[in-house]
mmCIF file of N, CA and C in Angstrom:
data_model
loop_
_atom_site.group_PDB
_atom_site.id
_atom_site.type_symbol
_atom_site.label_atom_id
_atom_site.label_comp_id
_atom_site.label_asym_id
_atom_site.label_seq_id
_atom_site.Cartn_x
_atom_site.Cartn_y
_atom_site.Cartn_z
ATOM 1 N N ARG A 1134 13.893 5.320 16.511
ATOM 2 C CA ARG A 1134 14.844 5.607 17.553
ATOM 3 C C ARG A 1134 15.055 7.112 17.691
ATOM 4 N N ASP A 1135 15.227 7.802 16.572
ATOM 5 C CA ASP A 1135 15.410 9.255 16.626
ATOM 6 C C ASP A 1135 14.201 9.927 17.260
ATOM 7 N N PHE A 1136 13.017 9.455 16.893
ATOM 8 C CA PHE A 1136 11.789 10.004 17.455
ATOM 9 C C PHE A 1136 11.780 9.793 18.966
ATOM 10 N N ALA A 1137 12.205 8.621 19.409
ATOM 11 C CA ALA A 1137 12.235 8.314 20.845
ATOM 12 C C ALA A 1137 13.225 9.212 21.579
ATOM 13 N N GLN A 1138 14.340 9.516 20.941
ATOM 14 C CA GLN A 1138 15.326 10.380 21.583
ATOM 15 C C GLN A 1138 14.794 11.794 21.757
ATOM 16 N N VAL A 1139 14.049 12.271 20.787
ATOM 17 C CA VAL A 1139 13.537 13.639 20.847
ATOM 18 C C VAL A 1139 12.283 13.727 21.708
ATOM 19 N N LYS A 1140 11.339 12.828 21.497
ATOM 20 C CA LYS A 1140 10.041 12.910 22.164
ATOM 21 C C LYS A 1140 9.928 12.061 23.430
ATOM 22 N N GLY A 1141 10.751 11.034 23.547
ATOM 23 C CA GLY A 1141 10.550 10.101 24.651
ATOM 24 C C GLY A 1141 11.742 9.899 25.551
ATOM 25 N N GLU A 1142 12.628 10.853 25.594
ATOM 26 C CA GLU A 1142 13.793 10.778 26.473
ATOM 27 C C GLU A 1142 14.638 9.536 26.207
ATOM 28 N N GLY A 1143 14.659 9.080 24.949
ATOM 29 C CA GLY A 1143 15.501 7.956 24.560
ATOM 30 C C GLY A 1143 14.891 6.592 24.775
ATOM 31 N N LYS A 1144 13.748 6.520 25.413
ATOM 32 C CA LYS A 1144 13.112 5.233 25.697
ATOM 33 C C LYS A 1144 12.004 4.978 24.674
ATOM 34 N N ILE A 1145 12.079 3.823 24.009
ATOM 35 C CA ILE A 1145 11.066 3.463 23.022
ATOM 36 C C ILE A 1145 9.962 2.680 23.720
ATOM 37 N N THR A 1146 8.749 3.188 23.612
ATOM 38 C CA THR A 1146 7.585 2.514 24.185
ATOM 39 C C THR A 1146 6.579 2.238 23.073
ATOM 40 N N ARG A 1147 5.613 1.410 23.357
ATOM 41 C CA ARG A 1147 4.565 1.106 22.371
ATOM 42 C C ARG A 1147 3.832 2.386 21.968
ATOM 43 N N GLY A 1148 3.477 3.193 22.951
ATOM 44 C CA GLY A 1148 2.763 4.433 22.672
ATOM 45 C C GLY A 1148 3.572 5.384 21.815
ATOM 46 N N LEU A 1149 4.860 5.468 22.100
ATOM 47 C CA LEU A 1149 5.740 6.346 21.329
ATOM 48 C C LEU A 1149 5.892 5.834 19.896
ATOM 49 N N ALA A 1150 6.021 4.524 19.740
ATOM 50 C CA ALA A 1150 6.116 3.938 18.402
ATOM 51 C C ALA A 1150 4.830 4.193 17.617
ATOM 52 N N ASP A 1151 3.683 4.014 18.271
ATOM 53 C CA ASP A 1151 2.402 4.284 17.617
ATOM 54 C C ASP A 1151 2.295 5.747 17.189
ATOM 55 N N MET A 1152 2.750 6.655 18.055
ATOM 56 C CA MET A 1152 2.694 8.079 17.740
ATOM 57 C C MET A 1152 3.598 8.402 16.538
ATOM 58 N N ALA A 1153 4.782 7.802 16.496
ATOM 59 C CA ALA A 1153 5.698 8.042 15.382
ATOM 60 C C ALA A 1153 5.096 7.540 14.069
ATOM 61 N N LEU A 1154 4.504 6.350 14.096
ATOM 62 C CA LEU A 1154 3.888 5.807 12.885
ATOM 63 C C LEU A 1154 2.703 6.650 12.439
ATOM 64 N N GLN A 1155 1.946 7.153 13.395
ATOM 65 C CA GLN A 1155 0.813 8.019 13.068
ATOM 66 C C GLN A 1155 1.304 9.314 12.421
ATOM 67 N N MET A 1156 2.377 9.884 12.947
ATOM 68 C CA MET A 1156 2.932 11.111 12.365
ATOM 69 C C MET A 1156 3.452 10.869 10.949
ATOM 70 N N LEU A 1157 3.971 9.661 10.702
ATOM 71 C CA LEU A 1157 4.472 9.303 9.376
ATOM 72 C C LEU A 1157 3.359 8.802 8.452
ATOM 73 N N GLU A 1158 2.123 8.779 8.970
ATOM 74 C CA GLU A 1158 0.947 8.331 8.232
ATOM 75 C C GLU A 1158 1.085 6.898 7.732
ATOM 76 N N VAL A 1159 1.599 6.034 8.620
ATOM 77 C CA VAL A 1159 1.681 4.603 8.352
ATOM 78 C C VAL A 1159 0.501 3.953 9.053
ATOM 79 N N ASP A 1160 -0.299 3.191 8.301
ATOM 80 C CA ASP A 1160 -1.507 2.614 8.901
ATOM 81 C C ASP A 1160 -1.202 1.347 9.698
ATOM 82 N N GLU A 1161 -2.248 0.745 10.251
ATOM 83 C CA GLU A 1161 -2.096 -0.415 11.133
ATOM 84 C C GLU A 1161 -1.526 -1.635 10.422
ATOM 85 N N MET A 1162 -1.563 -1.663 9.092
ATOM 86 C CA MET A 1162 -0.992 -2.771 8.319
ATOM 87 C C MET A 1162 0.419 -2.448 7.821
ATOM 88 N N GLY A 1163 0.922 -1.268 8.150
ATOM 89 C CA GLY A 1163 2.269 -0.889 7.758
ATOM 90 C C GLY A 1163 2.360 -0.183 6.419
ATOM 91 N N LEU A 1164 1.230 0.245 5.880
ATOM 92 C CA LEU A 1164 1.224 0.905 4.574
ATOM 93 C C LEU A 1164 1.412 2.409 4.705
ATOM 94 N N ASP A 1165 2.349 2.946 3.922
ATOM 95 C CA ASP A 1165 2.517 4.396 3.885
ATOM 96 C C ASP A 1165 1.736 4.955 2.694
ATOM 97 N N ASP A 1166 1.865 6.243 2.470
ATOM 98 C CA ASP A 1166 1.080 6.902 1.427
ATOM 99 C C ASP A 1166 1.305 6.289 0.050
ATOM 100 N N MET A 1167 2.553 6.038 -0.326
ATOM 101 C CA MET A 1167 2.823 5.484 -1.657
ATOM 102 C C MET A 1167 2.299 4.056 -1.778
ATOM 103 N N ASP A 1168 2.427 3.254 -0.728
ATOM 104 C CA ASP A 1168 1.856 1.902 -0.757
ATOM 105 C C ASP A 1168 0.363 1.974 -1.056
ATOM 106 N N LYS A 1169 -0.319 2.863 -0.352
ATOM 107 C CA LYS A 1169 -1.769 3.021 -0.530
ATOM 108 C C LYS A 1169 -2.096 3.483 -1.945
ATOM 109 N N ARG A 1170 -1.311 4.423 -2.461
ATOM 110 C CA ARG A 1170 -1.551 4.928 -3.819
ATOM 111 C C ARG A 1170 -1.385 3.823 -4.856
ATOM 112 N N ILE A 1171 -0.374 2.996 -4.685
ATOM 113 C CA ILE A 1171 -0.128 1.907 -5.634
ATOM 114 C C ILE A 1171 -1.296 0.926 -5.632
ATOM 115 N N VAL A 1172 -1.674 0.455 -4.456
ATOM 116 C CA VAL A 1172 -2.744 -0.545 -4.360
ATOM 117 C C VAL A 1172 -4.075 0.032 -4.841
ATOM 118 N N CYS A 1173 -4.411 1.223 -4.399
ATOM 119 C CA CYS A 1173 -5.687 1.831 -4.807
ATOM 120 C C CYS A 1173 -5.717 2.138 -6.299
ATOM 121 N N THR A 1174 -4.589 2.480 -6.878
ATOM 122 C CA THR A 1174 -4.517 2.710 -8.323
ATOM 123 C C THR A 1174 -4.817 1.427 -9.082
ATOM 124 N N ILE A 1175 -4.241 0.321 -8.635
ATOM 125 C CA ILE A 1175 -4.510 -0.964 -9.286
ATOM 126 C C ILE A 1175 -6.004 -1.277 -9.234
ATOM 127 N N ILE A 1176 -6.616 -1.051 -8.083
ATOM 128 C CA ILE A 1176 -8.040 -1.358 -7.919
ATOM 129 C C ILE A 1176 -8.919 -0.372 -8.684
ATOM 130 N N GLU A 1177 -8.694 0.916 -8.476
ATOM 131 C CA GLU A 1177 -9.586 1.939 -9.024
ATOM 132 C C GLU A 1177 -9.424 2.165 -10.522
ATOM 133 N N LYS A 1178 -8.187 2.292 -10.971
ATOM 134 C CA LYS A 1178 -7.970 2.650 -12.374
ATOM 135 C C LYS A 1178 -7.857 1.450 -13.299
ATOM 136 N N TYR A 1179 -7.480 0.302 -12.749
ATOM 137 C CA TYR A 1179 -7.221 -0.863 -13.595
ATOM 138 C C TYR A 1179 -8.022 -2.084 -13.157
ATOM 139 N N SER A 1180 -9.140 -1.838 -12.503
ATOM 140 C CA SER A 1180 -10.090 -2.892 -12.120
ATOM 141 C C SER A 1180 -9.437 -4.058 -11.385
ATOM 142 N N GLY A 1181 -8.415 -3.764 -10.604
ATOM 143 C CA GLY A 1181 -7.757 -4.807 -9.823
ATOM 144 C C GLY A 1181 -6.630 -5.510 -10.543
ATOM 145 N N GLY A 1182 -6.405 -5.180 -11.806
ATOM 146 C CA GLY A 1182 -5.314 -5.763 -12.573
ATOM 147 C C GLY A 1182 -5.787 -6.929 -13.425
ATOM 148 N N PRO A 1183 -4.868 -7.534 -14.146
ATOM 149 C CA PRO A 1183 -3.433 -7.290 -14.123
ATOM 150 C C PRO A 1183 -3.052 -5.999 -14.845
ATOM 151 N N VAL A 1184 -1.996 -5.386 -14.320
ATOM 152 C CA VAL A 1184 -1.484 -4.142 -14.886
ATOM 153 C C VAL A 1184 0.036 -4.141 -14.746
ATOM 154 N N GLY A 1185 0.715 -3.634 -15.762
ATOM 155 C CA GLY A 1185 2.169 -3.613 -15.769
ATOM 156 C C GLY A 1185 2.752 -2.574 -14.828
ATOM 157 N N ILE A 1186 3.971 -2.831 -14.399
ATOM 158 C CA ILE A 1186 4.641 -1.956 -13.430
ATOM 159 C C ILE A 1186 4.850 -0.558 -13.999
ATOM 160 N N ASN A 1187 5.168 -0.447 -15.277
ATOM 161 C CA ASN A 1187 5.392 0.882 -15.862
ATOM 162 C C ASN A 1187 4.100 1.683 -15.950
ATOM 163 N N THR A 1188 2.996 1.010 -16.167
ATOM 164 C CA THR A 1188 1.694 1.683 -16.188
ATOM 165 C C THR A 1188 1.353 2.200 -14.796
ATOM 166 N N ILE A 1189 1.593 1.370 -13.792
ATOM 167 C CA ILE A 1189 1.372 1.798 -12.404
ATOM 168 C C ILE A 1189 2.260 2.998 -12.090
ATOM 169 N N ALA A 1190 3.522 2.918 -12.504
ATOM 170 C CA ALA A 1190 4.482 3.983 -12.223
ATOM 171 C C ALA A 1190 4.014 5.323 -12.778
ATOM 172 N N VAL A 1191 3.547 5.323 -14.007
ATOM 173 C CA VAL A 1191 3.055 6.560 -14.609
ATOM 174 C C VAL A 1191 1.853 7.080 -13.833
ATOM 175 N N ALA A 1192 0.958 6.185 -13.452
ATOM 176 C CA ALA A 1192 -0.268 6.590 -12.759
ATOM 177 C C ALA A 1192 -0.003 7.200 -11.387
ATOM 178 N N VAL A 1193 1.031 6.715 -10.684
ATOM 179 C CA VAL A 1193 1.310 7.234 -9.335
ATOM 180 C C VAL A 1193 2.449 8.245 -9.313
ATOM 181 N N GLY A 1194 3.096 8.468 -10.453
ATOM 182 C CA GLY A 1194 4.162 9.461 -10.525
ATOM 183 C C GLY A 1194 5.456 9.025 -9.866
ATOM 184 N N GLU A 1195 5.803 7.759 -10.038
ATOM 185 C CA GLU A 1195 7.032 7.217 -9.444
ATOM 186 C C GLU A 1195 7.736 6.382 -10.510
ATOM 187 N N GLU A 1196 9.032 6.194 -10.370
ATOM 188 C CA GLU A 1196 9.788 5.374 -11.310
ATOM 189 C C GLU A 1196 9.411 3.904 -11.141
ATOM 190 N N GLY A 1197 9.319 3.188 -12.254
ATOM 191 C CA GLY A 1197 8.998 1.768 -12.209
ATOM 192 C C GLY A 1197 9.987 0.969 -11.387
ATOM 193 N N ASP A 1198 11.290 1.272 -11.545
ATOM 194 C CA ASP A 1198 12.319 0.563 -10.776
ATOM 195 C C ASP A 1198 12.156 0.794 -9.283
ATOM 196 N N THR A 1199 11.786 1.998 -8.900
ATOM 197 C CA THR A 1199 11.583 2.309 -7.479
ATOM 198 C C THR A 1199 10.417 1.507 -6.925
ATOM 199 N N ILE A 1200 9.336 1.441 -7.669
ATOM 200 C CA ILE A 1200 8.189 0.649 -7.217
ATOM 201 C C ILE A 1200 8.593 -0.813 -7.081
ATOM 202 N N GLU A 1201 9.284 -1.324 -8.093
ATOM 203 C CA GLU A 1201 9.677 -2.729 -8.112
ATOM 204 C C GLU A 1201 10.653 -3.080 -6.987
ATOM 205 N N GLU A 1202 11.571 -2.182 -6.678
ATOM 206 C CA GLU A 1202 12.607 -2.478 -5.689
ATOM 207 C C GLU A 1202 12.242 -2.075 -4.266
ATOM 208 N N ILE A 1203 11.462 -1.021 -4.095
ATOM 209 C CA ILE A 1203 11.171 -0.495 -2.755
ATOM 210 C C ILE A 1203 9.786 -0.890 -2.257
ATOM 211 N N TYR A 1204 8.768 -0.637 -3.040
ATOM 212 C CA TYR A 1204 7.387 -0.811 -2.570
ATOM 213 C C TYR A 1204 6.820 -2.210 -2.811
ATOM 214 N N GLU A 1205 7.066 -2.750 -3.983
ATOM 215 C CA GLU A 1205 6.461 -4.029 -4.347
ATOM 216 C C GLU A 1205 6.817 -5.189 -3.413
ATOM 217 N N PRO A 1206 8.073 -5.361 -2.993
ATOM 218 C CA PRO A 1206 8.370 -6.503 -2.116
ATOM 219 C C PRO A 1206 7.506 -6.529 -0.852
ATOM 220 N N PHE A 1207 7.338 -5.384 -0.211
ATOM 221 C CA PHE A 1207 6.497 -5.337 0.988
ATOM 222 C C PHE A 1207 5.044 -5.626 0.653
ATOM 223 N N LEU A 1208 4.542 -5.032 -0.421
ATOM 224 C CA LEU A 1208 3.138 -5.232 -0.787
ATOM 225 C C LEU A 1208 2.846 -6.694 -1.113
ATOM 226 N N ILE A 1209 3.807 -7.382 -1.704
ATOM 227 C CA ILE A 1209 3.645 -8.814 -1.978
ATOM 228 C C ILE A 1209 3.714 -9.609 -0.677
ATOM 229 N N GLN A 1210 4.734 -9.346 0.150
ATOM 230 C CA GLN A 1210 4.888 -10.072 1.418
ATOM 231 C C GLN A 1210 3.692 -9.870 2.336
ATOM 232 N N ALA A 1211 3.141 -8.678 2.347
ATOM 233 C CA ALA A 1211 1.998 -8.376 3.208
ATOM 234 C C ALA A 1211 0.687 -8.901 2.623
ATOM 235 N N GLY A 1212 0.717 -9.346 1.367
ATOM 236 C CA GLY A 1212 -0.459 -9.955 0.760
ATOM 237 C C GLY A 1212 -1.413 -9.003 0.070
ATOM 238 N N PHE A 1213 -0.952 -7.799 -0.287
ATOM 239 C CA PHE A 1213 -1.828 -6.821 -0.933
ATOM 240 C C PHE A 1213 -1.838 -6.925 -2.454
ATOM 241 N N ILE A 1214 -0.738 -7.364 -3.035
ATOM 242 C CA ILE A 1214 -0.697 -7.556 -4.485
ATOM 243 C C ILE A 1214 -0.016 -8.881 -4.803
ATOM 244 N N LYS A 1215 -0.306 -9.376 -5.996
ATOM 245 C CA LYS A 1215 0.376 -10.555 -6.528
ATOM 246 C C LYS A 1215 1.036 -10.150 -7.830
ATOM 247 N N ARG A 1216 2.171 -10.762 -8.086
ATOM 248 C CA ARG A 1216 2.886 -10.533 -9.337
ATOM 249 C C ARG A 1216 2.598 -11.724 -10.245
ATOM 250 N N THR A 1217 1.984 -11.462 -11.373
ATOM 251 C CA THR A 1217 1.652 -12.528 -12.317
ATOM 252 C C THR A 1217 2.383 -12.268 -13.631
ATOM 253 N N PRO A 1218 2.429 -13.251 -14.527
ATOM 254 C CA PRO A 1218 3.076 -13.027 -15.827
ATOM 255 C C PRO A 1218 2.439 -11.877 -16.620
ATOM 256 N N ARG A 1219 1.172 -11.590 -16.360
ATOM 257 C CA ARG A 1219 0.474 -10.524 -17.093
ATOM 258 C C ARG A 1219 0.545 -9.174 -16.396
ATOM 259 N N GLY A 1220 1.018 -9.137 -15.152
ATOM 260 C CA GLY A 1220 1.105 -7.878 -14.424
ATOM 261 C C GLY A 1220 0.731 -8.034 -12.967
ATOM 262 N N ARG A 1221 0.605 -6.903 -12.273
ATOM 263 C CA ARG A 1221 0.279 -6.914 -10.843
ATOM 264 C C ARG A 1221 -1.227 -6.951 -10.664
ATOM 265 N N VAL A 1222 -1.648 -7.717 -9.643
ATOM 266 C CA VAL A 1222 -3.067 -7.905 -9.366
ATOM 267 C C VAL A 1222 -3.313 -7.630 -7.888
ATOM 268 N N ALA A 1223 -4.360 -6.889 -7.587
ATOM 269 C CA ALA A 1223 -4.756 -6.651 -6.196
ATOM 270 C C ALA A 1223 -5.385 -7.927 -5.634
ATOM 271 N N THR A 1224 -5.082 -8.235 -4.384
ATOM 272 C CA THR A 1224 -5.593 -9.440 -3.734
ATOM 273 C C THR A 1224 -6.888 -9.139 -2.978
ATOM 274 N N PRO A 1225 -7.584 -10.179 -2.543
ATOM 275 C CA PRO A 1225 -8.769 -9.953 -1.710
ATOM 276 C C PRO A 1225 -8.464 -9.122 -0.458
ATOM 277 N N LEU A 1226 -7.282 -9.304 0.129
ATOM 278 C CA LEU A 1226 -6.893 -8.499 1.295
ATOM 279 C C LEU A 1226 -6.869 -7.012 0.950
ATOM 280 N N ALA A 1227 -6.375 -6.674 -0.225
ATOM 281 C CA ALA A 1227 -6.330 -5.268 -0.651
ATOM 282 C C ALA A 1227 -7.737 -4.694 -0.743
ATOM 283 N N TYR A 1228 -8.639 -5.438 -1.348
ATOM 284 C CA TYR A 1228 -10.027 -4.982 -1.458
ATOM 285 C C TYR A 1228 -10.637 -4.781 -0.075
ATOM 286 N N GLU A 1229 -10.394 -5.738 0.807
ATOM 287 C CA GLU A 1229 -10.957 -5.658 2.160
ATOM 288 C C GLU A 1229 -10.366 -4.483 2.941
ATOM 289 N N HIS A 1230 -9.058 -4.334 2.891
ATOM 290 C CA HIS A 1230 -8.383 -3.287 3.666
ATOM 291 C C HIS A 1230 -8.844 -1.888 3.260
ATOM 292 N N PHE A 1231 -9.054 -1.691 1.963
ATOM 293 C CA PHE A 1231 -9.458 -0.375 1.471
ATOM 294 C C PHE A 1231 -10.970 -0.255 1.281
ATOM 295 N N ASN A 1232 -11.686 -1.242 1.791
ATOM 296 C CA ASN A 1232 -13.147 -1.210 1.821
ATOM 297 C C ASN A 1232 -13.780 -1.168 0.428
ATOM 298 N N TYR A 1233 -13.246 -1.991 -0.467
ATOM 299 C CA TYR A 1233 -13.830 -2.166 -1.794
ATOM 300 C C TYR A 1233 -14.448 -3.546 -1.867
ATOM 301 N N LYS A 1234 -15.536 -3.649 -2.600
ATOM 302 C CA LYS A 1234 -16.121 -4.960 -2.865
ATOM 303 C C LYS A 1234 -15.530 -5.470 -4.163
ATOM 304 N N GLN A 1235 -15.022 -6.685 -4.112
ATOM 305 C CA GLN A 1235 -14.474 -7.279 -5.319
ATOM 306 C C GLN A 1235 -15.627 -7.715 -6.211
ATOM 307 N N ARG A 1236 -15.536 -7.334 -7.461
ATOM 308 C CA ARG A 1236 -16.578 -7.693 -8.423
ATOM 309 C C ARG A 1236 -15.945 -8.391 -9.606
ATOM 310 N N ARG A 1237 -16.750 -9.051 -10.344
ATOM 311 C CA ARG A 1237 -16.257 -9.779 -11.510
ATOM 312 C C ARG A 1237 -15.626 -8.841 -12.535
ATOM 313 N N HIS A 1238 -16.251 -7.710 -12.751
ATOM 314 C CA HIS A 1238 -15.726 -6.730 -13.710
ATOM 315 C C HIS A 1238 -15.579 -5.402 -12.993
ATOM 316 N N GLY A 1239 -14.409 -5.166 -12.438
ATOM 317 C CA GLY A 1239 -14.163 -3.886 -11.781
ATOM 318 C C GLY A 1239 -14.350 -3.950 -10.284
ATOM 319 N N PHE A 1240 -14.648 -2.820 -9.691
ATOM 320 C CA PHE A 1240 -14.751 -2.707 -8.246
ATOM 321 C C PHE A 1240 -15.920 -1.816 -7.891
ATOM 322 N N GLN A 1241 -16.275 -1.886 -6.621
ATOM 323 C CA GLN A 1241 -17.297 -0.987 -6.094
ATOM 324 C C GLN A 1241 -16.867 -0.624 -4.687
ATOM 325 N N GLN A 1242 -16.725 0.629 -4.405
ATOM 326 C CA GLN A 1242 -16.321 1.061 -3.077
ATOM 327 C C GLN A 1242 -17.543 1.124 -2.170
ATOM 328 N N GLU A 1243 -17.343 0.636 -0.945
ATOM 329 C CA GLU A 1243 -18.397 0.723 0.056
ATOM 330 C C GLU A 1243 -18.583 2.181 0.446
ATOM 331 N N LEU A 1244 -19.798 2.605 0.584
ATOM 332 C CA LEU A 1244 -20.065 3.981 0.976
ATOM 333 C C LEU A 1244 -20.260 4.113 2.470
ATOM 334 N N PHE A 1245 -20.611 3.037 3.138
ATOM 335 C CA PHE A 1245 -20.872 3.095 4.573
ATOM 336 C C PHE A 1245 -20.087 2.042 5.305
#
């Protein structure tokens, strides 16, 4: 709304909303920079999981409680991670969205 008031004369349009999200670096799935860092960390550094929230927190430089309360609910609802008794696990959607091939042991990023 604030963006619309400054850039769009108070009227919110699809184009204006898209421009605001682009400026905030939110992708087409609604992921911001920290969301991307969390998911990619699980895939790249921990072979897709399972990995504990505190380990993820240290790896991305954020408090575990913040990840659990702010970022994790959206990532679970959107289908990018699952919460298991052993830790967080990246889903097939996460691999697909970030262009990784899911492998039995680890990951492989697509080059093309």
